């Protein structure tokens, strides 16, 4: 409970203002014993989207950039990819062309490049990728793109008895490789999209093989469903940045007692990126309207964050 | 860390003997700093089957007895059940006749009686049932049938930095109603079979509706798959009582470093029930052979447990 020292600023990377104050106020209300909004520690569940909320998602979702690299690595084993979109565009380095194939085709690429290996093999592939891969624009490891203000927020919530969960559209086995180190979130508190798996005994040794089939997409309506399935308790606080997080917010807000919903608005084209209603991915449109209508906190990255990356 | 007082017996309901000693030894080995089998707290994951392992499963799984009562409660809305097995037998109180329909039909009964309601409505139905329903043989509430020695074991593991998870074939939303109170296991550490759900806005209020369709059966090969999906880390200790737990044990045992697998063997026809290789549910056959071959701990309930129910 290191942060309970009131002389210390729990959120030093946040500029003083409405957004920061709304967080501090909410945490104080639900943790003040005897207060009318007090929530027992076991019920202090906070859920966070990952891409665009806890770390950057440009020029595309990092998992998609990983899948791109996997396409290159696996191309020799898949000669048919040369003539099959979106693989063909990817192999030519034409990201725009690949994206033109649409979301369904891109999910297919992720599914195909994330299967045919055991869960242990996949973990090692992702771990190695994070060690060597560099962000195309900033040429730094992808894990450097976690938002420092959000890391402080995660720590502040945990210091106040909250359990912090990731609830993301990304693949759960991709995120678990970095979530504990980068966010302090253990594997069993990372929830994401899943692919089907098969249990096999290989010469007596059990393995789990990743199959090329989506099991569950943890996005939009999928988020409250996943929260119910994995956590089994309604969050009292939810954090997101896109319309894909709206149903999670609605589900969170609809519980009784004190509730907190916060949208990150990407407004800083210089230090990060600026995008919202027109974005092809990470679009924030309906969510922004609903946040304004319902008085949810909207973080203006440019105005509210002193620093963005550590 | 209340149990770290070495003068106190952490497992008072266990008779002294090989089984009890194997537990105490394992916990000591993995928690002794600097010891060759030391495991960091974050990796101290222990998974428990529920029916027959943490509580009784006779005359049938308690969730199935709940489903039976639901069939009676819902019969007026389903006139067709009078002529459809296994519903017809159930409505006549003929449990044997219903069971003769086979596992697939019984899963269908559970699915049908657990759907068509929101998750909140279902939680209330289950909660009410536990308050009023009584075990057919002993006429006590079902939650009285949790095994006292296993409750002590759960507490001993947690006192030593373990995270305890349920990994059961039962429905996750059925178990979460009692698991925290009875076992001290919070909802997000309860893993079970799941049904499909649908997110809906009903006059603006979001609800999750339980659909009459199985999503995932958390039994046999399903258990390691669920462990990977929900926990994301291989357990170092696993506890079960039937062949349905064998793949979880194999998956647990195959990790590197110290591992612990324990089977409960139902041997006490007087205080509980005696069944194993020939049982129609909760069968322990292949698992018993493998436990003996591999030197896993086998608890003889009659010999090893001083008391069974609190």
Coordinates of C-alpha atoms in Angstrom, one line a residue:
Chain A
X1 CA 0.0 0.0 0.0
X2 CA 2.9 2.3 -0.8
X3 CA 0.7 4.9 -2.5
X4 CA -1.4 5.5 0.5
X5 CA 1.1 8.1 1.5
X6 CA -1.0 11.2 0.8
X7 CA 2.0 13.5 0.3
X8 CA 3.0 11.5 -2.8
X9 CA 1.5 12.0 -6.2
X10 CA 0.2 8.6 -7.3
X11 CA -0.1 9.8 -11.0
X12 CA 2.9 11.9 -11.6
X13 CA 2.7 11.6 -15.4
X14 CA -0.8 13.1 -15.4
X15 CA -1.3 16.8 -15.7
X16 CA -3.6 18.2 -13.0
X17 CA -7.1 18.5 -14.4
X18 CA -10.5 17.0 -14.6
X19 CA -9.4 13.5 -15.9
X20 CA -6.8 13.0 -13.2
X21 CA -9.1 14.3 -10.5
X22 CA -11.9 12.1 -11.6
X23 CA -9.7 9.0 -11.1
X24 CA -8.4 10.1 -7.7
X25 CA -11.9 10.9 -6.6
X26 CA -13.4 7.6 -7.7
X27 CA -10.6 5.6 -6.0
X28 CA -11.1 7.5 -2.8
X29 CA -14.8 7.1 -2.8
X30 CA -14.8 3.3 -3.2
X31 CA -12.0 2.7 -0.7
X32 CA -13.2 5.0 2.1
X33 CA -14.5 2.6 4.8
X34 CA -18.0 3.7 6.0
X35 CA -18.4 5.9 3.0
X36 CA -21.6 5.5 1.0
X37 CA -19.7 4.4 -2.1
X38 CA -17.4 2.0 -0.3
X39 CA -16.8 -1.3 -2.3
X40 CA -15.2 -4.3 -0.6
X41 CA -11.8 -5.1 -2.0
X42 CA -13.0 -8.4 -3.6
X43 CA -15.3 -6.4 -5.8
X44 CA -12.8 -3.8 -6.9
X45 CA -12.5 -5.2 -10.5
X46 CA -11.0 -2.9 -13.2
X47 CA -10.8 -3.9 -16.8
X48 CA -8.5 -2.4 -19.4
X49 CA -8.5 -2.7 -23.2
X50 CA -4.9 -3.1 -24.3
X51 CA -4.3 -1.7 -27.9
X52 CA -4.7 2.1 -27.8
X53 CA -5.5 2.1 -24.1
X54 CA -2.4 0.6 -22.4
X55 CA -0.1 0.9 -25.3
X56 CA 0.0 2.3 -28.8
X57 CA -1.7 0.7 -31.8
X58 CA -0.1 2.5 -34.7
X59 CA 0.7 2.1 -37.6
X60 CA -1.3 -1.0 -36.8
X61 CA -2.0 -3.4 -33.9
X62 CA 1.3 -4.8 -32.8
X63 CA 0.0 -8.3 -33.0
X64 CA -0.8 -7.7 -36.6
X65 CA 2.7 -6.5 -37.2
X66 CA 3.9 -9.7 -35.6
X67 CA 1.7 -11.7 -37.9
X68 CA 3.2 -9.8 -40.9
X69 CA 6.7 -10.9 -39.7
X70 CA 5.4 -14.5 -39.3
X71 CA 4.1 -14.4 -42.9
X72 CA 7.6 -13.5 -44.1
X73 CA 9.2 -16.2 -41.8
X74 CA 6.8 -18.9 -43.0
X75 CA 6.6 -17.9 -46.7
X76 CA 8.9 -20.7 -47.8
X77 CA 6.6 -23.3 -46.4
X78 CA 3.6 -21.7 -48.1
X79 CA 4.3 -21.1 -51.8
X80 CA 0.6 -20.6 -52.3
X81 CA 0.7 -17.3 -50.4
X82 CA 2.5 -15.6 -53.3
X83 CA -0.8 -15.7 -55.2
X84 CA -3.3 -15.3 -52.3
X85 CA -4.4 -12.1 -50.7
X86 CA -3.7 -10.6 -48.2
X87 CA -0.6 -12.7 -48.0
X88 CA 0.7 -11.6 -51.4
X89 CA 0.6 -7.9 -50.5
X90 CA 2.2 -8.6 -47.2
X91 CA 5.1 -10.4 -48.8
X92 CA 5.6 -7.4 -51.1
X93 CA 5.7 -5.2 -48.0
X94 CA 2.4 -3.5 -49.1
X95 CA 0.6 -3.0 -45.8
X96 CA -2.1 -0.8 -47.4
X97 CA -2.8 -3.5 -50.0
X98 CA -3.1 -6.1 -47.3
X99 CA -5.4 -4.0 -45.2
X100 CA -7.7 -3.6 -48.2
X101 CA -8.7 -7.2 -47.9
X102 CA -10.8 -6.4 -44.9
X103 CA -11.0 -7.4 -41.3
X104 CA -12.1 -11.0 -41.9
X105 CA -9.1 -11.7 -44.1
X106 CA -6.7 -10.2 -41.6
X107 CA -8.2 -12.3 -38.8
X108 CA -7.5 -15.3 -41.1
X109 CA -3.8 -14.2 -41.4
X110 CA -3.5 -14.0 -37.7
X111 CA -5.2 -17.4 -37.2
X112 CA -3.0 -19.1 -39.8
X113 CA 0.3 -17.6 -38.6
X114 CA -0.5 -18.4 -35.0
X115 CA -1.3 -22.1 -35.4
X116 CA 0.4 -25.4 -36.2
X117 CA 2.7 -25.0 -33.2
X118 CA 2.4 -26.0 -29.6
X119 CA 1.6 -23.4 -27.0
X120 CA 5.1 -23.6 -25.7
X121 CA 6.6 -23.1 -29.2
X122 CA 4.3 -20.1 -29.8
X123 CA 5.3 -18.5 -26.5
X124 CA 9.0 -18.7 -27.5
X125 CA 8.3 -17.3 -31.0
X126 CA 6.5 -14.3 -29.5
X127 CA 9.2 -13.8 -26.8
X128 CA 11.9 -13.8 -29.4
X129 CA 10.0 -11.4 -31.6
X130 CA 9.7 -8.9 -28.8
X131 CA 13.4 -9.1 -28.2
X132 CA 14.4 -8.4 -31.8
X133 CA 11.5 -6.6 -33.5
X134 CA 11.5 -2.8 -33.7
X135 CA 8.7 -0.3 -34.2
X136 CA 8.7 0.8 -37.9
X137 CA 8.5 4.5 -37.1
X138 CA 10.4 4.9 -33.8
X139 CA 12.8 2.0 -34.1
X140 CA 12.4 1.0 -30.5
X141 CA 11.1 -2.3 -29.0
X142 CA 7.4 -2.6 -29.0
X143 CA 7.2 -2.9 -25.3
X144 CA 8.5 0.7 -25.0
X145 CA 5.2 1.9 -26.3
X146 CA 3.3 1.2 -23.1
X147 CA 1.8 4.4 -21.8
X148 CA 3.5 5.6 -18.6
X149 CA 0.4 7.4 -17.3
X150 CA -1.6 4.1 -17.6
X151 CA 1.1 2.1 -15.9
X152 CA 0.9 4.6 -13.0
X153 CA -2.9 4.2 -13.0
X154 CA -2.7 0.4 -12.9
X155 CA -0.3 0.6 -10.0
X156 CA -2.5 3.2 -8.2
X157 CA -5.6 0.9 -8.5
X158 CA -3.7 -2.1 -7.3
X159 CA -2.3 -0.1 -4.4
X160 CA -5.9 0.5 -3.5
X161 CA -6.9 -3.1 -3.5
X162 CA -8.2 -3.4 -7.1
X163 CA -7.6 -6.4 -9.3
X164 CA -6.6 -5.2 -12.8
X165 CA -7.5 -7.2 -15.8
X166 CA -6.8 -6.8 -19.5
X167 CA -9.8 -7.4 -21.8
X168 CA -8.6 -7.1 -25.3
X169 CA -9.4 -8.2 -28.8
X170 CA -5.8 -9.3 -29.2
X171 CA -4.8 -12.9 -28.8
X172 CA -4.5 -14.0 -25.1
X173 CA -1.3 -16.0 -25.7
X174 CA 0.3 -13.1 -27.5
X175 CA -0.4 -10.7 -24.7
X176 CA 0.6 -12.9 -21.8
X177 CA 4.2 -12.9 -23.0
X178 CA 4.6 -9.3 -22.0
X179 CA 1.7 -8.3 -19.7
X180 CA 3.3 -9.3 -16.4
X181 CA 6.6 -7.5 -17.1
X182 CA 5.1 -4.4 -18.8
X183 CA 2.0 -3.9 -16.7
X184 CA 2.4 -6.1 -13.7
X185 CA -0.7 -8.1 -14.8
X186 CA -0.3 -11.9 -14.3
X187 CA -1.4 -14.3 -17.1
X188 CA -4.6 -15.3 -15.4
X189 CA -5.8 -11.7 -15.4
X190 CA -5.2 -11.3 -19.2
X191 CA -8.3 -12.0 -21.2
X192 CA -8.3 -11.8 -25.0
X193 CA -9.4 -13.5 -28.2
X194 CA -8.7 -17.3 -28.3
X195 CA -8.1 -19.9 -31.0
X196 CA -9.1 -23.5 -30.7
X197 CA -6.5 -25.9 -29.3
X198 CA -6.0 -29.7 -29.2
X199 CA -4.5 -31.8 -26.4
X200 CA -2.1 -34.5 -27.7
X201 CA 0.3 -37.0 -26.2
X202 CA 3.5 -36.9 -28.3
X203 CA 5.5 -40.0 -27.3
X204 CA 3.9 -39.7 -23.9
X205 CA 4.5 -36.0 -23.5
X206 CA 1.3 -33.9 -23.4
X207 CA 1.2 -30.8 -25.6
X208 CA -1.4 -28.3 -26.6
X209 CA -1.5 -27.6 -30.4
X210 CA -2.8 -24.3 -31.7
X211 CA -5.4 -24.9 -34.4
X212 CA -6.1 -22.5 -37.3
X213 CA -9.6 -21.8 -36.0
X214 CA -10.9 -18.8 -34.1
X215 CA -12.7 -19.9 -30.8
X216 CA -13.8 -16.5 -29.5
X217 CA -13.4 -12.9 -30.6
X218 CA -13.0 -10.7 -27.5
X219 CA -14.3 -7.5 -29.0
X220 CA -17.5 -5.4 -28.8
X221 CA -20.3 -7.6 -27.5
X222 CA -17.6 -10.2 -26.9
X223 CA -16.0 -8.1 -24.1
X224 CA -18.9 -8.3 -21.6
X225 CA -19.3 -12.0 -22.4
X226 CA -15.6 -12.6 -21.7
X227 CA -15.8 -10.6 -18.5
X228 CA -18.6 -12.8 -17.3
X229 CA -16.9 -16.0 -18.4
X230 CA -13.4 -15.2 -17.1
X231 CA -13.9 -12.9 -14.2
X232 CA -17.5 -13.7 -13.2
X233 CA -18.0 -10.4 -11.6
X234 CA -19.0 -7.1 -13.1
X235 CA -16.1 -4.5 -13.1
X236 CA -16.6 -1.3 -11.2
X237 CA -14.2 0.5 -13.6
X238 CA -13.5 0.1 -17.3
X239 CA -10.9 1.7 -19.5
X240 CA -10.8 1.8 -23.3
X241 CA -10.2 3.9 -26.4
X242 CA -12.4 2.6 -29.2
X243 CA -16.0 1.6 -30.1
X244 CA -14.8 -1.9 -29.5
X245 CA -14.8 -1.1 -25.8
X246 CA -18.3 0.4 -25.7
X247 CA -20.2 -2.7 -24.6
X248 CA -17.6 -3.3 -21.9
X249 CA -18.3 0.3 -20.6
X250 CA -22.1 -0.2 -20.9
X251 CA -21.9 -3.4 -18.9
X252 CA -19.6 -1.8 -16.3
X253 CA -21.8 1.3 -16.0
X254 CA -25.0 -0.7 -15.6
X255 CA -24.0 -2.2 -12.2
X256 CA -25.3 -0.7 -9.0
X257 CA -23.1 1.6 -6.8
X258 CA -20.2 3.7 -7.9
X259 CA -18.9 3.1 -11.4
X260 CA -16.1 4.6 -13.5
X261 CA -15.7 4.6 -17.2
X262 CA -12.8 6.2 -19.0
X263 CA -12.0 6.7 -22.7
X264 CA -8.5 7.5 -24.0
X265 CA -8.9 10.0 -26.9
X266 CA -5.8 10.0 -29.2
X267 CA -5.3 13.7 -29.7
X268 CA -1.5 14.0 -29.9
X269 CA -0.2 13.8 -33.4
X270 CA 3.3 14.9 -32.3
X271 CA 4.1 12.7 -29.3
X272 CA 1.8 9.8 -30.4
X273 CA -0.9 9.8 -33.0
X274 CA -4.2 11.6 -33.5
X275 CA -7.3 9.7 -34.7
X276 CA -10.9 9.0 -33.7
X277 CA -14.1 9.0 -35.7
X278 CA -12.6 8.2 -39.1
X279 CA -9.9 5.7 -38.1
X280 CA -9.9 2.4 -39.9
X281 CA -8.8 0.7 -36.7
X282 CA -9.2 1.9 -33.1
X283 CA -12.1 4.0 -34.2
X284 CA -13.7 6.1 -31.5
X285 CA -17.1 7.4 -32.7
X286 CA -20.2 6.1 -31.0
X287 CA -18.1 5.6 -27.8
X288 CA -17.1 9.3 -27.8
X289 CA -20.7 10.4 -28.1
X290 CA -21.9 8.1 -25.4
X291 CA -19.0 9.2 -23.1
X292 CA -20.0 12.8 -23.6
X293 CA -23.7 12.0 -23.0
X294 CA -23.1 10.0 -19.9
X295 CA -20.4 12.1 -18.3
X296 CA -17.7 9.4 -18.6
X297 CA -14.1 10.6 -18.3
X298 CA -12.4 11.3 -21.6
X299 CA -8.6 11.6 -21.5
X300 CA -7.2 14.1 -24.0
X301 CA -3.8 12.6 -24.4
X302 CA -2.2 15.9 -25.5
X303 CA -3.7 17.9 -22.7
X304 CA -3.8 15.4 -19.9
X305 CA -0.6 13.5 -20.2
X306 CA 2.7 15.1 -19.1
X307 CA 4.6 12.3 -20.8
X308 CA 3.3 9.4 -22.9
X309 CA 6.1 6.8 -23.2
X310 CA 8.6 6.2 -20.3
Chain B
X1 CA 0.7 -16.4 6.5
X2 CA -1.0 -17.7 9.7
X3 CA -0.1 -21.3 9.1
X4 CA 3.6 -20.6 9.0
X5 CA 3.6 -21.2 12.7
X6 CA 5.3 -24.6 12.7
X7 CA 3.9 -25.7 16.0
X8 CA 0.4 -25.7 14.5
X9 CA -0.9 -28.6 12.4
X10 CA -2.0 -27.1 9.1
X11 CA -4.0 -30.2 8.2
X12 CA -5.7 -31.3 11.4
X13 CA -8.4 -33.4 9.7
X14 CA -5.8 -35.5 7.9
X15 CA -4.5 -38.6 9.7
X16 CA -0.7 -38.8 9.8
X17 CA 0.5 -41.0 7.0
X18 CA 2.0 -41.0 3.5
X19 CA -0.6 -38.8 1.9
X20 CA -0.5 -36.0 4.4
X21 CA 3.3 -36.1 4.6
X22 CA 3.6 -35.9 0.8
X23 CA 1.6 -32.7 0.8
X24 CA 3.5 -31.1 3.6
X25 CA 6.8 -32.1 2.0
X26 CA 5.9 -30.7 -1.4
X27 CA 4.8 -27.4 0.0
X28 CA 8.0 -27.1 2.0
X29 CA 10.2 -28.0 -1.0
X30 CA 8.7 -25.4 -3.3
X31 CA 8.6 -22.6 -0.7
X32 CA 12.1 -23.0 0.8
X33 CA 14.1 -20.0 -0.5
X34 CA 17.4 -21.2 -2.0
X35 CA 16.2 -24.8 -2.1
X36 CA 16.7 -26.6 -5.4
X37 CA 12.9 -27.0 -5.8
X38 CA 12.0 -23.5 -4.9
X39 CA 9.2 -22.0 -7.1
X40 CA 8.5 -18.2 -7.1
X41 CA 5.1 -17.4 -5.6
X42 CA 3.7 -16.2 -9.0
X43 CA 4.2 -19.7 -10.4
X44 CA 2.6 -21.5 -7.5
X45 CA -0.6 -22.5 -9.3
X46 CA -2.7 -25.3 -7.9
X47 CA -5.8 -26.6 -9.7
X48 CA -8.6 -28.6 -8.2
X49 CA -11.4 -30.6 -9.7
X50 CA -14.6 -29.9 -7.8
X51 CA -17.2 -32.8 -7.8
X52 CA -15.7 -35.7 -5.9
X53 CA -12.5 -33.8 -5.1
X54 CA -13.6 -30.7 -3.1
X55 CA -17.1 -31.9 -2.3
X56 CA -19.3 -35.0 -2.8
X57 CA -20.8 -36.1 -6.1
X58 CA -23.4 -38.7 -4.9
X59 CA -26.1 -39.8 -5.6
X60 CA -25.2 -37.6 -8.6
X61 CA -23.4 -34.3 -9.5
X62 CA -25.1 -31.6 -7.4
X63 CA -25.5 -29.5 -10.6
X64 CA -27.4 -32.4 -12.1
X65 CA -29.7 -32.6 -9.1
X66 CA -30.2 -28.8 -9.5
X67 CA -31.1 -29.4 -13.1
X68 CA -33.7 -32.0 -12.0
X69 CA -35.3 -29.5 -9.8
X70 CA -35.3 -27.0 -12.6
X71 CA -37.1 -29.5 -14.8
X72 CA -39.9 -29.8 -12.2
X73 CA -40.0 -26.0 -11.8
X74 CA -40.2 -25.4 -15.6
X75 CA -42.4 -28.3 -16.5
X76 CA -45.6 -26.2 -16.9
X77 CA -43.8 -24.1 -19.6
X78 CA -42.7 -27.3 -21.4
X79 CA -45.7 -29.6 -21.9
X80 CA -43.6 -31.5 -24.5
X81 CA -41.2 -32.7 -21.8
X82 CA -43.9 -35.2 -20.6
X83 CA -43.2 -37.3 -23.7
X84 CA -39.5 -36.6 -24.2
X85 CA -36.7 -38.4 -22.5
X86 CA -34.9 -37.9 -20.2
X87 CA -37.3 -35.2 -19.1
X88 CA -40.2 -37.6 -18.8
X89 CA -38.4 -39.9 -16.4
X90 CA -37.2 -36.9 -14.4
X91 CA -40.7 -35.6 -14.0
X92 CA -41.8 -39.1 -12.7
X93 CA -38.9 -38.9 -10.2
X94 CA -37.2 -41.8 -12.0
X95 CA -33.5 -40.8 -11.8
X96 CA -32.3 -44.2 -13.0
X97 CA -34.5 -44.0 -16.0
X98 CA -33.2 -40.5 -16.8
X99 CA -29.6 -41.6 -16.5
X100 CA -30.2 -44.4 -18.9
X101 CA -30.5 -41.7 -21.7
X102 CA -26.8 -41.3 -21.6
X103 CA -24.4 -38.4 -21.0
X104 CA -25.2 -36.5 -24.2
X105 CA -28.9 -36.3 -23.3
X106 CA -28.1 -35.2 -19.7
X107 CA -25.9 -32.4 -20.9
X108 CA -28.9 -31.4 -23.0
X109 CA -31.0 -31.2 -19.9
X110 CA -28.4 -29.1 -18.1
X111 CA -28.1 -26.8 -21.2
X112 CA -31.9 -26.4 -21.6
X113 CA -32.6 -25.8 -17.9
X114 CA -29.7 -23.3 -17.6
X115 CA -30.7 -21.0 -20.5
X116 CA -33.3 -18.5 -21.5
X117 CA -32.5 -16.3 -18.5
X118 CA -30.0 -13.6 -18.0
X119 CA -26.8 -14.3 -16.0
X120 CA -28.2 -12.3 -13.1
X121 CA -31.4 -14.2 -13.0
X122 CA -29.6 -17.5 -13.2
X123 CA -27.3 -16.5 -10.3
X124 CA -30.3 -15.7 -8.1
X125 CA -32.0 -19.0 -9.1
X126 CA -28.9 -21.0 -8.1
X127 CA -28.5 -19.0 -4.9
X128 CA -32.1 -19.6 -3.9
X129 CA -31.7 -23.3 -4.6
X130 CA -28.7 -23.7 -2.4
X131 CA -30.7 -22.0 0.4
X132 CA -33.6 -24.4 0.2
X133 CA -32.5 -27.6 -1.4
X134 CA -31.5 -30.6 0.7
X135 CA -29.3 -33.6 -0.1
X136 CA -31.7 -36.6 -0.7
X137 CA -29.8 -38.9 1.6
X138 CA -28.5 -36.7 4.4
X139 CA -31.1 -34.0 4.3
X140 CA -28.6 -31.2 4.7
X141 CA -27.8 -28.2 2.5
X142 CA -25.5 -29.2 -0.4
X143 CA -22.8 -26.8 0.7
X144 CA -22.3 -29.0 3.8
X145 CA -20.8 -31.6 1.6
X146 CA -17.5 -29.8 1.1
X147 CA -14.7 -32.0 2.4
X148 CA -13.1 -30.5 5.5
X149 CA -9.6 -32.0 4.8
X150 CA -9.7 -30.3 1.4
X151 CA -10.7 -27.0 2.8
X152 CA -7.7 -27.2 5.1
X153 CA -5.5 -28.1 2.1
X154 CA -6.7 -25.1 0.1
X155 CA -6.0 -22.8 3.0
X156 CA -2.5 -24.4 3.6
X157 CA -1.6 -23.8 0.0
X158 CA -2.8 -20.2 0.0
X159 CA -1.0 -19.6 3.3
X160 CA 2.1 -20.6 1.4
X161 CA 1.6 -18.2 -1.5
X162 CA -0.2 -20.6 -3.9
X163 CA -3.1 -19.4 -6.0
X164 CA -5.9 -22.0 -5.9
X165 CA -8.1 -22.6 -8.9
X166 CA -11.1 -24.8 -9.5
X167 CA -11.0 -26.6 -12.9
X168 CA -14.3 -28.6 -13.1
X169 CA -16.7 -30.1 -15.6
X170 CA -19.5 -28.3 -13.8
X171 CA -20.9 -25.1 -15.1
X172 CA -18.8 -22.1 -14.2
X173 CA -21.9 -19.9 -13.3
X174 CA -23.3 -22.6 -11.0
X175 CA -20.0 -23.0 -9.1
X176 CA -19.3 -19.3 -8.7
X177 CA -22.4 -18.9 -6.5
X178 CA -20.8 -20.9 -3.7
X179 CA -17.0 -21.2 -4.4
X180 CA -16.0 -18.1 -2.6
X181 CA -17.9 -18.8 0.6
X182 CA -17.3 -22.5 0.7
X183 CA -13.7 -22.7 -0.5
X184 CA -12.4 -19.1 -0.4
X185 CA -11.9 -19.2 -4.2
X186 CA -13.0 -16.0 -5.9
X187 CA -15.1 -16.1 -9.1
X188 CA -12.1 -15.4 -11.5
X189 CA -10.3 -18.5 -10.1
X190 CA -13.3 -20.8 -10.9
X191 CA -13.0 -22.5 -14.3
X192 CA -15.7 -24.8 -15.6
X193 CA -17.8 -25.7 -18.6
X194 CA -19.5 -22.8 -20.3
X195 CA -22.6 -22.2 -22.4
X196 CA -22.9 -19.6 -25.1
X197 CA -24.2 -16.2 -24.2
X198 CA -25.6 -13.2 -26.0
X199 CA -25.2 -9.5 -25.1
X200 CA -28.4 -7.5 -25.5
X201 CA -29.6 -4.0 -24.6
X202 CA -33.1 -4.2 -23.1
X203 CA -34.6 -0.8 -23.1
X204 CA -31.1 0.6 -22.8
X205 CA -30.0 -1.8 -20.0
X206 CA -27.3 -4.3 -21.0
X207 CA -27.9 -8.0 -20.1
X208 CA -26.2 -11.3 -20.9
X209 CA -28.7 -14.0 -22.0
X210 CA -27.8 -17.6 -21.5
X211 CA -28.3 -19.5 -24.7
X212 CA -29.2 -23.3 -24.9
X213 CA -25.9 -24.2 -26.5
X214 CA -22.7 -25.6 -25.0
X215 CA -19.6 -23.5 -25.6
X216 CA -16.9 -25.6 -24.0
X217 CA -16.9 -28.8 -21.9
X218 CA -14.2 -28.5 -19.3
X219 CA -13.5 -32.2 -18.8
X220 CA -10.8 -34.7 -19.8
X221 CA -8.7 -33.1 -22.7
X222 CA -10.8 -29.9 -22.0
X223 CA -9.1 -29.4 -18.7
X224 CA -5.5 -28.6 -19.8
X225 CA -7.0 -26.5 -22.7
X226 CA -9.0 -24.5 -20.1
X227 CA -6.0 -24.2 -17.8
X228 CA -4.0 -22.7 -20.7
X229 CA -6.9 -20.4 -21.8
X230 CA -7.9 -19.1 -18.3
X231 CA -4.7 -19.4 -16.2
X232 CA -2.1 -19.2 -18.9
X233 CA 0.5 -20.9 -16.7
X234 CA 1.0 -24.6 -16.1
X235 CA 0.0 -25.7 -12.5
X236 CA 2.7 -27.2 -10.3
X237 CA 0.0 -29.1 -8.4
X238 CA -3.2 -30.8 -9.4
X239 CA -5.9 -32.5 -7.5
X240 CA -8.7 -34.7 -8.8
X241 CA -10.7 -37.9 -8.3
X242 CA -11.6 -39.3 -11.6
X243 CA -10.4 -40.2 -15.1
X244 CA -11.8 -36.9 -16.2
X245 CA -8.9 -35.3 -14.3
X246 CA -6.2 -37.4 -15.8
X247 CA -5.2 -35.0 -18.6
X248 CA -5.0 -32.2 -16.1
X249 CA -2.6 -34.3 -14.1
X250 CA -0.5 -35.3 -17.1
X251 CA -0.3 -31.7 -18.2
X252 CA 0.7 -30.7 -14.6
X253 CA 3.2 -33.5 -14.2
X254 CA 4.9 -32.7 -17.5
X255 CA 6.3 -29.4 -16.5
X256 CA 9.9 -29.0 -15.3
X257 CA 10.8 -28.7 -11.6
X258 CA 8.8 -30.0 -8.7
X259 CA 5.3 -31.3 -9.4
X260 CA 2.6 -32.7 -7.3
X261 CA -0.4 -34.8 -8.4
X262 CA -3.0 -36.2 -6.0
X263 CA -6.0 -38.4 -6.6
X264 CA -8.8 -38.7 -4.0
X265 CA -9.9 -42.4 -3.9
X266 CA -13.5 -42.8 -2.6
X267 CA -13.1 -45.7 -0.2
X268 CA -15.5 -44.9 2.7
X269 CA -18.9 -46.4 2.2
X270 CA -19.9 -45.5 5.7
X271 CA -19.0 -41.9 6.1
X272 CA -19.2 -41.0 2.4
X273 CA -19.4 -43.4 -0.6
X274 CA -17.1 -46.1 -2.1
X275 CA -16.7 -46.2 -5.8
X276 CA -13.9 -46.3 -8.4
X277 CA -13.3 -48.4 -11.5
X278 CA -17.0 -49.4 -12.1
X279 CA -18.7 -46.1 -11.3
X280 CA -21.1 -44.6 -13.9
X281 CA -20.0 -41.1 -13.0
X282 CA -16.8 -40.1 -11.2
X283 CA -15.1 -43.2 -12.5
X284 CA -11.5 -43.7 -11.4
X285 CA -9.9 -46.4 -13.5
X286 CA -7.1 -45.3 -15.8
X287 CA -6.2 -42.5 -13.4
X288 CA -5.7 -45.0 -10.6
X289 CA -3.4 -47.1 -12.7
X290 CA -1.4 -44.1 -13.8
X291 CA -1.2 -42.7 -10.3
X292 CA 0.2 -46.0 -9.1
X293 CA 2.7 -46.2 -12.0
X294 CA 3.9 -42.7 -11.6
X295 CA 4.0 -42.5 -7.8
X296 CA 1.3 -39.8 -7.5
X297 CA -0.3 -39.4 -4.1
X298 CA -3.6 -41.4 -3.7
X299 CA -5.7 -40.4 -0.8
X300 CA -7.6 -43.3 0.8
X301 CA -10.5 -41.4 2.2
X302 CA -11.3 -44.0 4.8
X303 CA -7.7 -44.3 6.0
X304 CA -6.4 -40.8 5.5
X305 CA -9.2 -38.5 6.6
X306 CA -10.0 -38.1 10.3
X307 CA -13.3 -36.3 9.4
X308 CA -14.9 -35.9 6.0
X309 CA -17.6 -33.2 6.4
X310 CA -17.3 -30.3 8.9

